[in-house]
Each structure stands twice: as structure tokens, then as C-alpha cells.
């Protein structure tokens, strides 16, 4: 009776994905060491930076609770608002210049321009997610935050916002590689978007006309959906997930097309 020996060879797609996974992981480790080094607390700053920012904002909101005149748990309100904002606001800035600054890596056979962007996106969003979880658990232990009413809805909103941030980062990062003006105008645009991002207010508190205008911003829909998962019947949330998904798909497709365009060009080599 014949027996088969050895394992079946991996399919080309599986092998390609395995190689890309190893390349992206190596780029993440390189980025962590390049940015924070091995001295003192080293890569822990990756998580402590957003944690300190979100923690400070949450502390200020909790300390001034009497001025807000709201029944919503202030710590959870600030935590959801500012954590979700960091999922999309800081990512494009991290991806601007990423390909140019790592152009020497592109001489390696397996390193692609897209790998560099994916590594930075995963690194930043991983850091913000860890900060969100650690701070949320700390606030829960301190009695300042109750568990979400619907955990799955919170994570669905978080993932949709992370997807939006990734598509935005690919688009801005790739466009800035071709036109310097994109890098220059993104910072003021991100600054202008902040007061309208919903981080510090609920859309329902706005006058109807202002609410309608505010809902043209796609990130608002993910945040309102996530807060509905956190606060449930305590709030009235306004969102259209189809609108947000359309934006996410459009930004991702356009961003990937622009990354492919700069990868096909010769100005990085």
C-alpha cells in the first residue's frame, strides 16, 4: 500500500501573502526601532504617546463635568471621541514622505511601496487601539467608565473608522509623494477638521441645518455609531453606515491606485 510523503507545495498566492506578511512585520519592527530606539522605555513610547494625550483630554473633561450639563458619562465620551479621532487624523501625516524616506529599501526584491504604507498604518492604528483598551480598562477600574452596552457595535464602529483612516492615509501619502503642496496643506486641513469631527460633541446637539451639514463628514458616522454602542439609549445617534462604507471604498481604491502609480514611476529609484 502506497503512502504519500511530505506536504503539498504552497499555492503562489499563499506564498506571496506569506512573504508580504514577513516584509510588513520587518518594516514595523524597523520603524519602531528607528523612531524610538532601544534606550530608556524605547518602543513603549509608541503606546504611551497617544495614551498620555487621550488620558489628559479625558481627565480635563472629567474634571469639568459640571460645566457640560450632560447625563452621558464624560470619561467614556472623551475616550471614544479623541481615541477615534486619532485613528484617522494622525495617520496621513505619518504616511507623508514614507516612501521617499525609505527609498533605499525599495532596492530589495521583496519590499514594495505599498508594504511601507501598510507597516505605518498598522503600527499607528495598533498603538491607538492598545491605548484605547488600556485607558478604557483603567477608567473602568477607577469607576469612571461603565462597560459598553453593545461591544460588537463599538468594535464595528472602531473598525470602520480604522478603515477610513487607512484609505485616507494611502490617498494623502501617495498624493504627497507626487505633489509637495499636498503635504503642506494637509496639516491645516486636519486642524480645521478637528472642531467638526464630533470628538467634543454629539451631532444631535446641533441645530438641524448644522447637523445636516456636519453629516457630510464621513468620519462622523463611524463615531456616532460607536457611541451608540457605548451609550445605547442614553443618546440619540445620527449615522449612515452605507455613506461611510462608500467613502471607505472610494478612498481605498483611489489610494491604492495612487500608490501603484508612484510605485510604477522612477522618481523613487
PDB file of C-alpha atoms in Angstrom:
ATOM      1  CA  UNK A   1       0.000   0.000   0.000  1.00  0.00           C
ATOM      2  CA  UNK A   2       1.474   3.270  -1.117  1.00  0.00           C
ATOM      3  CA  UNK A   3       1.791   6.199   1.288  1.00  0.00           C
ATOM      4  CA  UNK A   4       2.288   9.879   0.445  1.00  0.00           C
ATOM      5  CA  UNK A   5       5.270  11.680   1.945  1.00  0.00           C
ATOM      6  CA  UNK A   6       5.893  15.379   2.616  1.00  0.00           C
ATOM      7  CA  UNK A   7       3.434  18.263   2.458  1.00  0.00           C
ATOM      8  CA  UNK A   8       1.760  19.762  -0.587  1.00  0.00           C
ATOM      9  CA  UNK A   9       3.543  22.822  -2.035  1.00  0.00           C
ATOM     10  CA  UNK A  10       2.019  26.179  -1.084  1.00  0.00           C
ATOM     11  CA  UNK A  11      -0.009  27.964  -3.748  1.00  0.00           C
ATOM     12  CA  UNK A  12       1.644  31.030  -5.353  1.00  0.00           C
ATOM     13  CA  UNK A  13      -0.941  33.347  -3.751  1.00  0.00           C
ATOM     14  CA  UNK A  14      -0.374  31.879  -0.295  1.00  0.00           C
ATOM     15  CA  UNK A  15       3.389  32.099  -0.693  1.00  0.00           C
ATOM     16  CA  UNK A  16       3.140  35.727  -1.891  1.00  0.00           C
ATOM     17  CA  UNK A  17       0.956  36.663   1.093  1.00  0.00           C
ATOM     18  CA  UNK A  18       3.363  34.922   3.456  1.00  0.00           C
ATOM     19  CA  UNK A  19       6.310  36.869   2.032  1.00  0.00           C
ATOM     20  CA  UNK A  20       4.404  40.160   2.209  1.00  0.00           C
ATOM     21  CA  UNK A  21       3.429  39.436   5.816  1.00  0.00           C
ATOM     22  CA  UNK A  22       7.059  38.870   6.794  1.00  0.00           C
ATOM     23  CA  UNK A  23       8.156  42.021   4.944  1.00  0.00           C
ATOM     24  CA  UNK A  24       5.491  44.179   6.618  1.00  0.00           C
ATOM     25  CA  UNK A  25       6.375  42.796  10.055  1.00  0.00           C
ATOM     26  CA  UNK A  26      10.077  43.520   9.448  1.00  0.00           C
ATOM     27  CA  UNK A  27       9.185  47.089   8.384  1.00  0.00           C
ATOM     28  CA  UNK A  28       7.079  47.562  11.519  1.00  0.00           C
ATOM     29  CA  UNK A  29       9.978  46.453  13.744  1.00  0.00           C
ATOM     30  CA  UNK A  30      12.362  48.716  11.821  1.00  0.00           C
ATOM     31  CA  UNK A  31      10.023  51.697  12.143  1.00  0.00           C
ATOM     32  CA  UNK A  32       9.624  51.126  15.886  1.00  0.00           C
ATOM     33  CA  UNK A  33      13.376  50.988  16.464  1.00  0.00           C
ATOM     34  CA  UNK A  34      14.111  53.905  14.122  1.00  0.00           C
ATOM     35  CA  UNK A  35      11.548  56.150  15.764  1.00  0.00           C
ATOM     36  CA  UNK A  36      12.030  55.277  19.434  1.00  0.00           C
ATOM     37  CA  UNK A  37      15.338  53.368  19.670  1.00  0.00           C
ATOM     38  CA  UNK A  38      16.276  50.909  22.387  1.00  0.00           C
ATOM     39  CA  UNK A  39      17.141  53.373  25.180  1.00  0.00           C
ATOM     40  CA  UNK A  40      15.025  54.183  28.223  1.00  0.00           C
ATOM     41  CA  UNK A  41      11.493  52.895  27.662  1.00  0.00           C
ATOM     42  CA  UNK A  42      12.069  52.666  23.880  1.00  0.00           C
ATOM     43  CA  UNK A  43       9.110  51.416  21.876  1.00  0.00           C
ATOM     44  CA  UNK A  44       6.758  51.809  24.841  1.00  0.00           C
ATOM     45  CA  UNK A  45       6.533  55.466  23.787  1.00  0.00           C
ATOM     46  CA  UNK A  46       4.595  54.230  20.785  1.00  0.00           C
ATOM     47  CA  UNK A  47       1.718  53.380  23.101  1.00  0.00           C
ATOM     48  CA  UNK A  48       2.363  55.986  25.809  1.00  0.00           C
ATOM     49  CA  UNK A  49       2.201  58.968  23.430  1.00  0.00           C
ATOM     50  CA  UNK A  50      -1.454  58.526  22.404  1.00  0.00           C
ATOM     51  CA  UNK A  51      -2.276  57.277  25.892  1.00  0.00           C
ATOM     52  CA  UNK A  52      -0.951  60.468  27.513  1.00  0.00           C
ATOM     53  CA  UNK A  53      -2.842  62.673  25.044  1.00  0.00           C
ATOM     54  CA  UNK A  54      -6.131  60.806  25.365  1.00  0.00           C
ATOM     55  CA  UNK A  55      -5.677  60.474  29.125  1.00  0.00           C
ATOM     56  CA  UNK A  56      -5.078  64.216  29.537  1.00  0.00           C
ATOM     57  CA  UNK A  57      -8.130  65.158  27.453  1.00  0.00           C
ATOM     58  CA  UNK A  58     -10.281  62.617  29.286  1.00  0.00           C
ATOM     59  CA  UNK A  59      -9.060  63.980  32.634  1.00  0.00           C
ATOM     60  CA  UNK A  60      -9.919  67.565  31.673  1.00  0.00           C
ATOM     61  CA  UNK A  61     -13.408  66.549  30.542  1.00  0.00           C
ATOM     62  CA  UNK A  62     -13.987  64.522  33.705  1.00  0.00           C
ATOM     63  CA  UNK A  63     -12.752  67.401  35.925  1.00  0.00           C
ATOM     64  CA  UNK A  64     -15.076  69.921  34.214  1.00  0.00           C
ATOM     65  CA  UNK A  65     -18.081  67.633  34.202  1.00  0.00           C
ATOM     66  CA  UNK A  66     -20.286  70.190  35.978  1.00  0.00           C
ATOM     67  CA  UNK A  67     -19.933  72.601  33.031  1.00  0.00           C
ATOM     68  CA  UNK A  68     -21.095  70.095  30.439  1.00  0.00           C
ATOM     69  CA  UNK A  69     -24.575  69.644  31.891  1.00  0.00           C
ATOM     70  CA  UNK A  70     -24.848  66.166  30.417  1.00  0.00           C
ATOM     71  CA  UNK A  71     -26.032  62.787  31.658  1.00  0.00           C
ATOM     72  CA  UNK A  72     -23.561  61.000  29.387  1.00  0.00           C
ATOM     73  CA  UNK A  73     -20.549  59.508  31.233  1.00  0.00           C
ATOM     74  CA  UNK A  74     -17.925  62.152  30.477  1.00  0.00           C
ATOM     75  CA  UNK A  75     -14.876  59.868  30.645  1.00  0.00           C
ATOM     76  CA  UNK A  76     -16.385  57.444  28.109  1.00  0.00           C
ATOM     77  CA  UNK A  77     -17.489  60.383  25.934  1.00  0.00           C
ATOM     78  CA  UNK A  78     -13.959  61.834  25.830  1.00  0.00           C
ATOM     79  CA  UNK A  79     -12.318  58.433  25.421  1.00  0.00           C
ATOM     80  CA  UNK A  80     -14.448  57.475  22.415  1.00  0.00           C
ATOM     81  CA  UNK A  81     -14.187  60.926  20.819  1.00  0.00           C
ATOM     82  CA  UNK A  82     -10.456  61.526  20.982  1.00  0.00           C
ATOM     83  CA  UNK A  83      -9.357  57.908  20.502  1.00  0.00           C
ATOM     84  CA  UNK A  84     -11.429  57.541  17.343  1.00  0.00           C
ATOM     85  CA  UNK A  85     -10.162  60.882  16.041  1.00  0.00           C
ATOM     86  CA  UNK A  86      -6.576  59.614  16.307  1.00  0.00           C
ATOM     87  CA  UNK A  87      -7.496  56.657  14.081  1.00  0.00           C
ATOM     88  CA  UNK A  88      -7.753  58.929  11.043  1.00  0.00           C
ATOM     89  CA  UNK A  89      -6.259  62.352  11.873  1.00  0.00           C
ATOM     90  CA  UNK A  90      -2.620  61.451  12.538  1.00  0.00           C
ATOM     91  CA  UNK A  91      -2.274  58.622  10.007  1.00  0.00           C
ATOM     92  CA  UNK A  92      -1.914  60.737   6.817  1.00  0.00           C
ATOM     93  CA  UNK A  93       0.839  62.773   8.472  1.00  0.00           C
ATOM     94  CA  UNK A  94       2.698  59.544   9.294  1.00  0.00           C
ATOM     95  CA  UNK A  95       2.418  58.341   5.680  1.00  0.00           C
ATOM     96  CA  UNK A  96       3.508  61.622   4.078  1.00  0.00           C
ATOM     97  CA  UNK A  97       7.097  61.156   2.917  1.00  0.00           C
ATOM     98  CA  UNK A  98       7.139  57.479   3.966  1.00  0.00           C
ATOM     99  CA  UNK A  99       8.073  56.148   0.521  1.00  0.00           C
ATOM    100  CA  UNK A 100      10.702  58.831  -0.126  1.00  0.00           C
ATOM    101  CA  UNK A 101      12.299  58.386   3.312  1.00  0.00           C
ATOM    102  CA  UNK A 102      12.550  54.618   2.781  1.00  0.00           C
ATOM    103  CA  UNK A 103      13.532  54.651  -0.872  1.00  0.00           C
ATOM    104  CA  UNK A 104      16.734  52.636  -0.211  1.00  0.00           C
ATOM    105  CA  UNK A 105      14.570  49.735   0.991  1.00  0.00           C
ATOM    106  CA  UNK A 106      12.866  49.592  -2.403  1.00  0.00           C
ATOM    107  CA  UNK A 107      16.050  48.151  -3.910  1.00  0.00           C
ATOM    108  CA  UNK A 108      15.317  44.955  -2.009  1.00  0.00           C
ATOM    109  CA  UNK A 109      13.466  42.478  -4.158  1.00  0.00           C
ATOM    110  CA  UNK A 110      10.503  41.848  -1.865  1.00  0.00           C
ATOM    111  CA  UNK A 111       9.922  45.356  -0.447  1.00  0.00           C
ATOM    112  CA  UNK A 112       7.157  47.288  -2.221  1.00  0.00           C
ATOM    113  CA  UNK A 113       5.925  50.849  -1.744  1.00  0.00           C
ATOM    114  CA  UNK A 114       2.595  49.525  -0.508  1.00  0.00           C
ATOM    115  CA  UNK A 115       4.362  47.487   2.214  1.00  0.00           C
ATOM    116  CA  UNK A 116       5.859  50.686   3.636  1.00  0.00           C
ATOM    117  CA  UNK A 117       2.438  52.338   3.892  1.00  0.00           C
ATOM    118  CA  UNK A 118       0.797  49.212   5.329  1.00  0.00           C
ATOM    119  CA  UNK A 119       3.502  48.944   8.003  1.00  0.00           C
ATOM    120  CA  UNK A 120       2.999  52.547   9.149  1.00  0.00           C
ATOM    121  CA  UNK A 121      -0.789  52.260   9.122  1.00  0.00           C
ATOM    122  CA  UNK A 122      -0.777  49.032  11.162  1.00  0.00           C
ATOM    123  CA  UNK A 123       1.756  50.465  13.604  1.00  0.00           C
ATOM    124  CA  UNK A 124      -0.172  53.668  14.269  1.00  0.00           C
ATOM    125  CA  UNK A 125      -3.598  52.071  14.465  1.00  0.00           C
ATOM    126  CA  UNK A 126      -2.266  49.264  16.663  1.00  0.00           C
ATOM    127  CA  UNK A 127      -0.824  51.825  19.078  1.00  0.00           C
ATOM    128  CA  UNK A 128      -4.077  53.809  19.261  1.00  0.00           C
ATOM    129  CA  UNK A 129      -6.102  50.613  19.745  1.00  0.00           C
ATOM    130  CA  UNK A 130      -3.879  49.440  22.606  1.00  0.00           C
ATOM    131  CA  UNK A 131      -4.118  52.900  24.198  1.00  0.00           C
ATOM    132  CA  UNK A 132      -7.913  52.835  23.865  1.00  0.00           C
ATOM    133  CA  UNK A 133      -8.141  49.414  25.539  1.00  0.00           C
ATOM    134  CA  UNK A 134      -5.676  50.171  28.343  1.00  0.00           C
ATOM    135  CA  UNK A 135      -7.230  53.548  29.163  1.00  0.00           C
ATOM    136  CA  UNK A 136     -10.735  52.114  28.998  1.00  0.00           C
ATOM    137  CA  UNK A 137      -9.801  49.335  31.414  1.00  0.00           C
ATOM    138  CA  UNK A 138      -8.061  51.810  33.753  1.00  0.00           C
ATOM    139  CA  UNK A 139     -11.114  54.112  33.772  1.00  0.00           C
ATOM    140  CA  UNK A 140     -13.351  51.102  34.432  1.00  0.00           C
ATOM    141  CA  UNK A 141     -11.216  50.072  37.409  1.00  0.00           C
ATOM    142  CA  UNK A 142     -11.384  53.683  38.651  1.00  0.00           C
ATOM    143  CA  UNK A 143     -15.174  53.702  38.467  1.00  0.00           C
ATOM    144  CA  UNK A 144     -15.216  56.384  35.734  1.00  0.00           C
ATOM    145  CA  UNK A 145     -16.440  54.195  32.898  1.00  0.00           C
ATOM    146  CA  UNK A 146     -19.084  51.520  32.561  1.00  0.00           C
ATOM    147  CA  UNK A 147     -18.776  48.703  30.000  1.00  0.00           C
ATOM    148  CA  UNK A 148     -20.352  49.424  26.580  1.00  0.00           C
ATOM    149  CA  UNK A 149     -23.976  48.419  26.100  1.00  0.00           C
ATOM    150  CA  UNK A 150     -23.064  46.701  22.822  1.00  0.00           C
ATOM    151  CA  UNK A 151     -19.405  45.709  22.499  1.00  0.00           C
ATOM    152  CA  UNK A 152     -19.814  44.414  18.929  1.00  0.00           C
ATOM    153  CA  UNK A 153     -21.266  47.739  17.787  1.00  0.00           C
ATOM    154  CA  UNK A 154     -18.373  49.601  19.396  1.00  0.00           C
ATOM    155  CA  UNK A 155     -15.813  47.419  17.609  1.00  0.00           C
ATOM    156  CA  UNK A 156     -17.684  47.609  14.310  1.00  0.00           C
ATOM    157  CA  UNK A 157     -17.602  51.413  14.530  1.00  0.00           C
ATOM    158  CA  UNK A 158     -13.921  51.306  15.512  1.00  0.00           C
ATOM    159  CA  UNK A 159     -13.031  49.097  12.522  1.00  0.00           C
ATOM    160  CA  UNK A 160     -14.980  51.296  10.107  1.00  0.00           C
ATOM    161  CA  UNK A 161     -13.102  54.360  11.369  1.00  0.00           C
ATOM    162  CA  UNK A 162      -9.796  52.478  11.131  1.00  0.00           C
ATOM    163  CA  UNK A 163     -10.652  51.567   7.536  1.00  0.00           C
ATOM    164  CA  UNK A 164     -11.457  55.213   6.802  1.00  0.00           C
ATOM    165  CA  UNK A 165      -8.123  56.270   8.340  1.00  0.00           C
ATOM    166  CA  UNK A 166      -6.210  53.701   6.275  1.00  0.00           C
ATOM    167  CA  UNK A 167      -7.847  54.809   3.000  1.00  0.00           C
ATOM    168  CA  UNK A 168      -7.225  58.464   3.848  1.00  0.00           C
ATOM    169  CA  UNK A 169      -3.574  57.763   4.728  1.00  0.00           C
ATOM    170  CA  UNK A 170      -2.965  55.889   1.456  1.00  0.00           C
ATOM    171  CA  UNK A 171      -4.548  58.712  -0.529  1.00  0.00           C
ATOM    172  CA  UNK A 172      -2.806  61.633   1.193  1.00  0.00           C
ATOM    173  CA  UNK A 173       0.521  59.801   1.486  1.00  0.00           C
ATOM    174  CA  UNK A 174       0.634  58.811  -2.188  1.00  0.00           C
ATOM    175  CA  UNK A 175      -0.568  62.201  -3.467  1.00  0.00           C
ATOM    176  CA  UNK A 176       2.007  63.991  -1.300  1.00  0.00           C
ATOM    177  CA  UNK A 177       4.698  61.870  -2.928  1.00  0.00           C
ATOM    178  CA  UNK A 178       3.845  63.464  -6.264  1.00  0.00           C
ATOM    179  CA  UNK A 179       2.892  66.979  -5.181  1.00  0.00           C
ATOM    180  CA  UNK A 180       4.614  68.723  -2.258  1.00  0.00           C
ATOM    181  CA  UNK A 181       1.668  71.062  -1.819  1.00  0.00           C
ATOM    182  CA  UNK A 182      -0.439  68.153  -0.513  1.00  0.00           C
ATOM    183  CA  UNK A 183       1.969  67.690   2.399  1.00  0.00           C
ATOM    184  CA  UNK A 184       1.821  71.396   3.171  1.00  0.00           C
ATOM    185  CA  UNK A 185      -1.960  71.792   3.136  1.00  0.00           C
ATOM    186  CA  UNK A 186      -2.837  68.573   4.995  1.00  0.00           C
ATOM    187  CA  UNK A 187      -1.743  69.932   8.382  1.00  0.00           C
ATOM    188  CA  UNK A 188      -4.084  72.987   8.304  1.00  0.00           C
ATOM    189  CA  UNK A 189      -6.897  70.850   6.851  1.00  0.00           C
ATOM    190  CA  UNK A 190      -6.540  68.334   9.712  1.00  0.00           C
ATOM    191  CA  UNK A 191      -6.538  71.241  12.164  1.00  0.00           C
ATOM    192  CA  UNK A 192      -9.720  72.683  10.639  1.00  0.00           C
ATOM    193  CA  UNK A 193     -11.460  69.294  10.652  1.00  0.00           C
ATOM    194  CA  UNK A 194     -10.863  68.785  14.377  1.00  0.00           C
ATOM    195  CA  UNK A 195     -13.654  71.067  15.740  1.00  0.00           C
ATOM    196  CA  UNK A 196     -16.152  69.499  13.309  1.00  0.00           C
ATOM    197  CA  UNK A 197     -15.124  65.873  13.874  1.00  0.00           C
ATOM    198  CA  UNK A 198     -17.604  65.156  16.675  1.00  0.00           C
ATOM    199  CA  UNK A 199     -14.845  64.430  19.200  1.00  0.00           C
ATOM    200  CA  UNK A 200     -16.181  67.039  21.622  1.00  0.00           C
ATOM    201  CA  UNK A 201     -19.942  66.982  20.903  1.00  0.00           C
ATOM    202  CA  UNK A 202     -22.848  64.818  19.798  1.00  0.00           C
ATOM    203  CA  UNK A 203     -24.386  65.567  16.414  1.00  0.00           C
ATOM    204  CA  UNK A 204     -27.846  65.542  17.996  1.00  0.00           C
ATOM    205  CA  UNK A 205     -26.918  68.667  19.996  1.00  0.00           C
ATOM    206  CA  UNK A 206     -26.504  70.713  16.796  1.00  0.00           C
ATOM    207  CA  UNK A 207     -29.302  72.737  15.170  1.00  0.00           C
ATOM    208  CA  UNK A 208     -30.987  70.743  12.354  1.00  0.00           C
ATOM    209  CA  UNK A 209     -29.328  72.653   9.496  1.00  0.00           C
ATOM    210  CA  UNK A 210     -25.869  72.458  11.072  1.00  0.00           C
ATOM    211  CA  UNK A 211     -26.462  68.764  11.798  1.00  0.00           C
ATOM    212  CA  UNK A 212     -27.268  68.124   8.170  1.00  0.00           C
ATOM    213  CA  UNK A 213     -24.091  69.871   7.040  1.00  0.00           C
ATOM    214  CA  UNK A 214     -21.984  68.127   9.692  1.00  0.00           C
ATOM    215  CA  UNK A 215     -23.119  64.708   8.491  1.00  0.00           C
ATOM    216  CA  UNK A 216     -21.381  65.286   5.160  1.00  0.00           C
ATOM    217  CA  UNK A 217     -18.154  64.479   7.021  1.00  0.00           C
ATOM    218  CA  UNK A 218     -17.806  60.683   6.733  1.00  0.00           C
ATOM    219  CA  UNK A 219     -15.911  60.098   9.986  1.00  0.00           C
ATOM    220  CA  UNK A 220     -18.867  61.473  11.985  1.00  0.00           C
ATOM    221  CA  UNK A 221     -20.956  58.429  11.031  1.00  0.00           C
ATOM    222  CA  UNK A 222     -18.442  55.937  12.438  1.00  0.00           C
ATOM    223  CA  UNK A 223     -18.084  57.876  15.677  1.00  0.00           C
ATOM    224  CA  UNK A 224     -21.853  58.244  16.195  1.00  0.00           C
ATOM    225  CA  UNK A 225     -22.304  54.511  15.526  1.00  0.00           C
ATOM    226  CA  UNK A 226     -19.564  53.625  18.004  1.00  0.00           C
ATOM    227  CA  UNK A 227     -21.005  55.923  20.671  1.00  0.00           C
ATOM    228  CA  UNK A 228     -24.423  54.357  20.196  1.00  0.00           C
ATOM    229  CA  UNK A 229     -22.776  51.042  21.051  1.00  0.00           C
ATOM    230  CA  UNK A 230     -21.264  52.606  24.152  1.00  0.00           C
ATOM    231  CA  UNK A 231     -24.207  54.610  25.486  1.00  0.00           C
ATOM    232  CA  UNK A 232     -27.206  52.863  23.923  1.00  0.00           C
ATOM    233  CA  UNK A 233     -30.499  54.552  24.800  1.00  0.00           C
ATOM    234  CA  UNK A 234     -28.800  57.408  26.699  1.00  0.00           C
ATOM    235  CA  UNK A 235     -28.126  59.206  23.409  1.00  0.00           C
ATOM    236  CA  UNK A 236     -29.679  59.816  20.005  1.00  0.00           C
ATOM    237  CA  UNK A 237     -27.103  58.920  17.361  1.00  0.00           C
ATOM    238  CA  UNK A 238     -27.185  60.061  13.730  1.00  0.00           C
ATOM    239  CA  UNK A 239     -25.328  57.962  11.177  1.00  0.00           C
ATOM    240  CA  UNK A 240     -25.495  56.354   7.754  1.00  0.00           C
ATOM    241  CA  UNK A 241     -23.118  53.404   7.557  1.00  0.00           C
ATOM    242  CA  UNK A 242     -23.660  52.980   3.819  1.00  0.00           C
ATOM    243  CA  UNK A 243     -22.391  56.539   3.304  1.00  0.00           C
ATOM    244  CA  UNK A 244     -19.285  55.796   5.371  1.00  0.00           C
ATOM    245  CA  UNK A 245     -18.607  52.492   3.568  1.00  0.00           C
ATOM    246  CA  UNK A 246     -18.886  54.213   0.178  1.00  0.00           C
ATOM    247  CA  UNK A 247     -16.292  56.749   1.333  1.00  0.00           C
ATOM    248  CA  UNK A 248     -14.055  53.974   2.659  1.00  0.00           C
ATOM    249  CA  UNK A 249     -14.187  52.002  -0.583  1.00  0.00           C
ATOM    250  CA  UNK A 250     -13.605  55.123  -2.700  1.00  0.00           C
ATOM    251  CA  UNK A 251     -10.629  56.278  -0.605  1.00  0.00           C
ATOM    252  CA  UNK A 252      -9.096  52.784  -0.553  1.00  0.00           C
ATOM    253  CA  UNK A 253      -9.428  52.216  -4.299  1.00  0.00           C
ATOM    254  CA  UNK A 254      -8.181  55.709  -5.139  1.00  0.00           C
ATOM    255  CA  UNK A 255      -5.356  55.475  -2.581  1.00  0.00           C
ATOM    256  CA  UNK A 256      -4.202  52.088  -3.919  1.00  0.00           C
ATOM    257  CA  UNK A 257      -4.290  53.384  -7.491  1.00  0.00           C
ATOM    258  CA  UNK A 258      -2.077  56.332  -6.473  1.00  0.00           C
ATOM    259  CA  UNK A 259       0.344  54.054  -4.595  1.00  0.00           C
ATOM    260  CA  UNK A 260       0.570  51.850  -7.679  1.00  0.00           C
ATOM    261  CA  UNK A 261       1.212  54.920  -9.786  1.00  0.00           C
ATOM    262  CA  UNK A 262       4.143  56.141  -7.702  1.00  0.00           C
ATOM    263  CA  UNK A 263       5.477  52.563  -7.452  1.00  0.00           C
ATOM    264  CA  UNK A 264       5.459  52.339 -11.243  1.00  0.00           C
ATOM    265  CA  UNK A 265       7.294  55.651 -11.565  1.00  0.00           C
ATOM    266  CA  UNK A 266      11.051  56.011 -11.465  1.00  0.00           C
ATOM    267  CA  UNK A 267      11.406  59.009  -9.137  1.00  0.00           C
ATOM    268  CA  UNK A 268      11.757  56.778  -6.069  1.00  0.00           C
ATOM    269  CA  UNK A 269      14.551  54.657  -7.534  1.00  0.00           C
TER     270      UNK A 269
END
